[in-house]
mmCIF file of C-alpha atoms and ligand atoms in Angstrom:
data_model
loop_
_atom_site.group_PDB
_atom_site.id
_atom_site.type_symbol
_atom_site.label_atom_id
_atom_site.label_comp_id
_atom_site.label_asym_id
_atom_site.label_seq_id
_atom_site.Cartn_x
_atom_site.Cartn_y
_atom_site.Cartn_z
ATOM 1 C CA MET X 1 9.437 12.827 9.622
ATOM 2 C CA ALA X 2 7.073 10.781 11.750
ATOM 3 C CA GLN X 3 8.703 9.341 14.858
ATOM 4 C CA ILE X 4 7.637 5.703 14.681
ATOM 5 C CA LYS X 5 8.218 3.649 17.784
ATOM 6 C CA SER X 6 5.342 1.212 17.469
ATOM 7 C CA LEU X 7 3.608 -0.373 14.502
ATOM 8 C CA CYS X 8 0.130 -1.880 14.650
ATOM 9 C CA ILE X 9 -0.443 -4.644 12.136
ATOM 10 C CA TYR X 10 -3.802 -5.825 10.882
ATOM 11 C CA CYS X 11 -3.723 -9.249 9.254
ATOM 12 C CA GLY X 12 -5.416 -12.593 8.984
ATOM 13 C CA SER X 13 -6.489 -14.879 11.773
ATOM 14 C CA LYS X 14 -5.890 -17.508 9.109
ATOM 15 C CA ALA X 15 -2.556 -17.939 7.328
ATOM 16 C CA GLY X 16 -4.090 -18.093 3.827
ATOM 17 C CA THR X 17 -3.015 -20.369 1.013
ATOM 18 C CA ASN X 18 -0.090 -18.369 -0.405
ATOM 19 C CA PRO X 19 3.155 -19.135 1.462
ATOM 20 C CA ALA X 20 4.537 -15.753 0.348
ATOM 21 C CA HIS X 21 2.198 -14.073 2.846
ATOM 22 C CA ARG X 22 3.753 -16.014 5.704
ATOM 23 C CA ALA X 23 7.208 -14.868 4.562
ATOM 24 C CA LEU X 24 5.963 -11.281 4.467
ATOM 25 C CA ALA X 25 4.649 -11.555 8.033
ATOM 26 C CA VAL X 26 8.033 -12.865 9.194
ATOM 27 C CA ASP X 27 9.836 -9.970 7.470
ATOM 28 C CA VAL X 28 7.503 -7.402 9.017
ATOM 29 C CA GLY X 29 7.762 -8.840 12.533
ATOM 30 C CA THR X 30 11.528 -9.211 12.318
ATOM 31 C CA GLY X 31 11.960 -5.739 10.838
ATOM 32 C CA VAL X 32 9.908 -4.138 13.593
ATOM 33 C CA ALA X 33 11.999 -5.846 16.264
ATOM 34 C CA ASN X 34 15.296 -5.004 14.548
ATOM 35 C CA ARG X 35 14.345 -1.328 14.555
ATOM 36 C CA GLY X 36 13.635 -1.446 18.281
ATOM 37 C CA TRP X 37 9.961 -0.720 17.671
ATOM 38 C CA THR X 38 7.013 -2.344 19.428
ATOM 39 C CA LEU X 39 4.675 -4.561 17.440
ATOM 40 C CA VAL X 40 0.997 -4.086 18.309
ATOM 41 C CA TYR X 41 -1.599 -6.547 17.090
ATOM 42 C CA GLY X 42 -4.813 -8.374 17.934
ATOM 43 C CA GLY X 43 -3.217 -10.755 20.425
ATOM 44 C CA GLY X 44 -4.252 -14.018 18.814
ATOM 45 C CA GLY X 45 -2.101 -17.106 18.624
ATOM 46 C CA ILE X 46 -3.330 -18.187 15.201
ATOM 47 C CA GLY X 47 -2.966 -17.260 11.557
ATOM 48 C CA LEU X 48 -0.756 -14.714 9.892
ATOM 49 C CA MET X 49 -0.969 -12.468 12.927
ATOM 50 C CA THR X 50 0.886 -14.901 15.135
ATOM 51 C CA VAL X 51 3.508 -15.502 12.435
ATOM 52 C CA ALA X 52 4.402 -11.811 12.616
ATOM 53 C CA ALA X 53 4.225 -11.725 16.415
ATOM 54 C CA ASP X 54 6.428 -14.800 16.792
ATOM 55 C CA ALA X 55 8.973 -13.406 14.330
ATOM 56 C CA ALA X 56 9.193 -10.172 16.337
ATOM 57 C CA LEU X 57 9.570 -12.068 19.614
ATOM 58 C CA THR X 58 12.212 -14.358 18.127
ATOM 59 C CA ALA X 59 14.171 -11.280 17.038
ATOM 60 C CA GLY X 60 14.016 -9.970 20.612
ATOM 61 C CA GLY X 61 11.278 -7.413 20.028
ATOM 62 C CA LYS X 62 8.467 -6.176 22.239
ATOM 63 C CA VAL X 63 4.992 -7.336 21.211
ATOM 64 C CA ILE X 64 1.727 -6.053 22.669
ATOM 65 C CA GLY X 65 -1.529 -7.880 21.937
ATOM 66 C CA ALA X 66 -5.087 -6.752 22.658
ATOM 67 C CA ILE X 67 -7.885 -9.289 22.564
ATOM 68 C CA PRO X 68 -11.461 -9.302 23.837
ATOM 69 C CA THR X 69 -12.190 -11.993 26.417
ATOM 70 C CA HIS X 70 -14.890 -13.544 24.203
ATOM 71 C CA LEU X 71 -12.286 -14.141 21.462
ATOM 72 C CA ALA X 72 -9.448 -15.124 23.770
ATOM 73 C CA ASN X 73 -10.357 -18.787 23.372
ATOM 74 C CA SER X 74 -11.440 -18.957 19.717
ATOM 75 C CA GLU X 75 -8.462 -16.928 18.523
ATOM 76 C CA ILE X 76 -6.345 -18.656 21.162
ATOM 77 C CA ARG X 77 -4.714 -15.797 22.995
ATOM 78 C CA HIS X 78 -0.948 -15.721 22.535
ATOM 79 C CA VAL X 79 0.652 -16.668 25.844
ATOM 80 C CA GLY X 80 4.201 -15.541 25.092
ATOM 81 C CA LEU X 81 3.712 -11.832 24.471
ATOM 82 C CA SER X 82 5.486 -8.979 26.212
ATOM 83 C CA GLU X 83 2.021 -7.706 27.195
ATOM 84 C CA LEU X 84 -1.483 -9.035 26.579
ATOM 85 C CA ILE X 85 -4.391 -6.649 27.113
ATOM 86 C CA LEU X 86 -7.746 -8.335 27.721
ATOM 87 C CA THR X 87 -10.675 -6.131 26.768
ATOM 88 C CA ASP X 88 -14.426 -6.371 27.298
ATOM 89 C CA SER X 89 -15.333 -5.636 23.694
ATOM 90 C CA MET X 90 -14.070 -5.345 20.125
ATOM 91 C CA HIS X 91 -14.374 -1.584 20.432
ATOM 92 C CA GLU X 92 -12.051 -1.527 23.428
ATOM 93 C CA ARG X 93 -9.636 -3.844 21.630
ATOM 94 C CA LYS X 94 -9.449 -1.575 18.614
ATOM 95 C CA ALA X 95 -9.035 1.487 20.829
ATOM 96 C CA ALA X 96 -6.240 -0.217 22.789
ATOM 97 C CA MET X 97 -4.440 -1.074 19.550
ATOM 98 C CA PHE X 98 -4.988 2.433 18.175
ATOM 99 C CA ASP X 99 -3.707 4.148 21.336
ATOM 100 C CA ARG X 100 -0.469 2.178 21.355
ATOM 101 C CA ALA X 101 0.409 2.575 17.675
ATOM 102 C CA ASP X 102 2.276 5.319 15.828
ATOM 103 C CA ALA X 103 1.398 3.793 12.445
ATOM 104 C CA PHE X 104 -0.693 1.000 10.926
ATOM 105 C CA ALA X 105 0.196 -1.697 8.405
ATOM 106 C CA VAL X 106 -2.379 -3.851 6.657
ATOM 107 C CA LEU X 107 -1.040 -7.260 5.686
ATOM 108 C CA PRO X 108 -3.032 -9.912 3.833
ATOM 109 C CA GLY X 109 -6.076 -10.958 5.794
ATOM 110 C CA GLY X 110 -9.790 -11.574 5.705
ATOM 111 C CA LEU X 111 -12.971 -9.741 6.580
ATOM 112 C CA GLY X 112 -11.781 -8.694 10.020
ATOM 113 C CA THR X 113 -8.669 -7.201 8.466
ATOM 114 C CA LEU X 114 -10.820 -5.271 5.991
ATOM 115 C CA ASP X 115 -12.973 -4.017 8.857
ATOM 116 C CA GLU X 116 -9.886 -2.831 10.712
ATOM 117 C CA PHE X 117 -8.415 -1.178 7.602
ATOM 118 C CA PHE X 118 -11.551 0.747 6.759
ATOM 119 C CA GLU X 119 -12.092 1.797 10.342
ATOM 120 C CA ILE X 120 -8.615 3.254 10.747
ATOM 121 C CA LEU X 121 -8.873 4.806 7.273
ATOM 122 C CA THR X 122 -12.189 6.473 7.956
ATOM 123 C CA TRP X 123 -11.008 7.648 11.373
ATOM 124 C CA ARG X 124 -8.231 9.424 9.477
ATOM 125 C CA GLN X 125 -10.716 10.737 6.929
ATOM 126 C CA ILE X 126 -12.756 12.473 9.612
ATOM 127 C CA GLY X 127 -9.678 13.796 11.389
ATOM 128 C CA LEU X 128 -9.606 11.555 14.460
ATOM 129 C CA HIS X 129 -5.952 10.826 13.821
ATOM 130 C CA ASP X 130 -3.224 11.461 11.289
ATOM 131 C CA LYS X 131 -1.040 8.411 11.723
ATOM 132 C CA PRO X 132 0.381 6.679 8.623
ATOM 133 C CA VAL X 133 -1.691 3.813 7.185
ATOM 134 C CA ILE X 134 0.213 1.483 4.848
ATOM 135 C CA VAL X 135 -1.364 -1.348 2.888
ATOM 136 C CA VAL X 136 1.353 -3.925 2.370
ATOM 137 C CA ASP X 137 0.655 -5.690 -0.867
ATOM 138 C CA ASN X 138 2.119 -9.088 -1.647
ATOM 139 C CA ASP X 139 1.609 -10.981 -4.889
ATOM 140 C CA LYS X 140 -1.101 -8.400 -5.742
ATOM 141 C CA TYR X 141 -3.353 -9.659 -2.950
ATOM 142 C CA TRP X 142 -4.671 -6.157 -2.254
ATOM 143 C CA ALA X 143 -5.025 -5.015 -5.905
ATOM 144 C CA PRO X 144 -8.846 -5.385 -5.770
ATOM 145 C CA LEU X 145 -8.889 -3.220 -2.640
ATOM 146 C CA GLU X 146 -7.086 -0.424 -4.488
ATOM 147 C CA GLN X 147 -9.535 -0.819 -7.378
ATOM 148 C CA LEU X 148 -12.476 -0.607 -4.996
ATOM 149 C CA VAL X 149 -11.212 2.631 -3.461
ATOM 150 C CA ASP X 150 -10.571 4.030 -6.968
ATOM 151 C CA GLN X 151 -14.132 3.100 -7.906
ATOM 152 C CA VAL X 152 -15.522 4.832 -4.810
ATOM 153 C CA ILE X 153 -13.526 7.976 -5.637
ATOM 154 C CA GLY X 154 -14.289 7.797 -9.361
ATOM 155 C CA GLU X 155 -18.023 7.611 -8.735
ATOM 156 C CA GLY X 156 -17.887 10.617 -6.449
ATOM 157 C CA PHE X 157 -18.423 8.933 -3.092
ATOM 158 C CA ALA X 158 -15.061 10.030 -1.723
ATOM 159 C CA SER X 159 -12.862 12.948 -2.639
ATOM 160 C CA ASP X 160 -9.613 12.584 -4.577
ATOM 161 C CA SER X 161 -7.752 13.368 -1.385
ATOM 162 C CA ALA X 162 -8.867 9.973 -0.051
ATOM 163 C CA HIS X 163 -5.812 8.694 -1.896
ATOM 164 C CA GLU X 164 -3.710 10.572 0.686
ATOM 165 C CA LEU X 165 -5.238 8.617 3.564
ATOM 166 C CA PHE X 166 -3.181 5.514 2.879
ATOM 167 C CA SER X 167 -0.405 4.226 0.702
ATOM 168 C CA VAL X 168 0.048 0.862 -0.946
ATOM 169 C CA VAL X 169 3.499 -0.675 -1.081
ATOM 170 C CA ASP X 170 4.854 -3.975 -2.289
ATOM 171 C CA GLY X 171 6.556 -5.971 0.437
ATOM 172 C CA ALA X 172 8.112 -5.388 3.843
ATOM 173 C CA GLU X 173 11.151 -3.337 2.772
ATOM 174 C CA ALA X 174 8.942 -0.895 0.868
ATOM 175 C CA MET X 175 6.732 -0.629 3.951
ATOM 176 C CA PHE X 176 9.657 0.336 6.177
ATOM 177 C CA GLU X 177 10.831 2.857 3.562
ATOM 178 C CA ALA X 178 7.347 4.386 3.407
ATOM 179 C CA LEU X 179 7.222 4.629 7.187
ATOM 180 C CA ALA X 180 10.651 6.264 7.270
ATOM 181 C CA ALA X 181 9.467 8.841 4.728
ATOM 182 C CA ALA X 182 6.064 9.495 6.330
ATOM 183 C CA PRO X 183 5.552 13.109 7.392
ATOM 184 C CA ASP X 184 4.839 14.073 10.982
ATOM 185 C CA PRO X 185 1.163 13.598 11.825
ATOM 186 C CA THR X 186 -0.804 16.822 11.591
ATOM 187 C CA ILE X 187 -2.390 17.592 14.928
ATOM 188 C CA GLY X 188 -6.105 18.240 14.759
ATOM 189 C CA PRO X 189 -8.872 17.555 12.249
ATOM 190 C CA ARG X 190 -8.230 17.666 8.483
ATOM 191 C CA PRO X 191 -11.650 18.577 7.040
ATOM 192 C CA ASP X 192 -9.983 19.037 3.641
ATOM 193 C CA ARG X 193 -9.780 15.262 3.391
ATOM 194 C CA ILE X 194 -13.518 14.655 3.801
HETATM 195 P P1 AMP O 1 -9.661 -11.894 9.678
HETATM 196 O O1 AMP O 1 -9.008 -10.939 8.747
HETATM 197 O O2 AMP O 1 -11.136 -12.069 9.411
HETATM 198 O O3 AMP O 1 -8.951 -13.203 9.816
HETATM 199 O O4 AMP O 1 -9.619 -11.193 11.110
HETATM 200 C C1 AMP O 1 -8.456 -10.566 11.539
HETATM 201 C C2 AMP O 1 -8.689 -9.986 12.892
HETATM 202 O O5 AMP O 1 -9.653 -8.965 12.772
HETATM 203 C C3 AMP O 1 -9.198 -10.967 13.927
HETATM 204 O O6 AMP O 1 -8.401 -10.829 15.095
HETATM 205 C C4 AMP O 1 -10.593 -10.465 14.204
HETATM 206 O O7 AMP O 1 -10.953 -10.678 15.545
HETATM 207 C C5 AMP O 1 -10.455 -9.000 13.916
HETATM 208 N N1 AMP O 1 -11.655 -8.214 13.669
HETATM 209 C C6 AMP O 1 -11.709 -6.887 13.862
HETATM 210 N N2 AMP O 1 -12.903 -6.400 13.614
HETATM 211 C C7 AMP O 1 -13.665 -7.404 13.213
HETATM 212 C C8 AMP O 1 -15.012 -7.519 12.810
HETATM 213 N N3 AMP O 1 -15.830 -6.447 12.775
HETATM 214 N N4 AMP O 1 -15.455 -8.718 12.467
HETATM 215 C C9 AMP O 1 -14.629 -9.782 12.494
HETATM 216 N N5 AMP O 1 -13.356 -9.726 12.889
HETATM 217 C C10 AMP O 1 -12.873 -8.556 13.255
#
């Protein structure tokens, strides 16, 4: 089984309109802290992301944020984190988050969250990593995303094995169960998944 010590979450810089998403973020942040894991995220002090970060901190967890200096004001860098990494670019931010994470969870979010999901997914597709990627659905928010990936596969623009690149679960408990059951990352490229 994969040895998870840190979980990177991708989620909204807005909180959204469905209060259930806020509750999910609290459960994820609290659950990460209760397991003694480190929460890694984009370092902002706004939106769903800070709900999860604050929940982890409140539960006594370690939280690492990574934010580019040009966003540190607009996304209001979180000032209470265990560690805040300031980067020169989005690329460095994403690399800093990637390096510190054993697994990735995609919570409800907007276009930036989609960008982050597809980047980490396609990095796995081309064999740059083999860390678990879990889409955490809530009130069917991500159902259209699953349909989109099915469409891409169905029309022959990705292989069936693209389904193995990520899993979709419903809620925080299912996410932790999926992470507990995730196999050890395979070291090295997996061209069979391309
Ligand atoms: P959003 O889901 O749009 O609220 O954004 C969530 C996070 O994704 C924010 O911290 C954004 O800074 C970040 N993000 C990552 N990549 C991008 C990108 N290419 N464009 C916009 N935001 C991004």
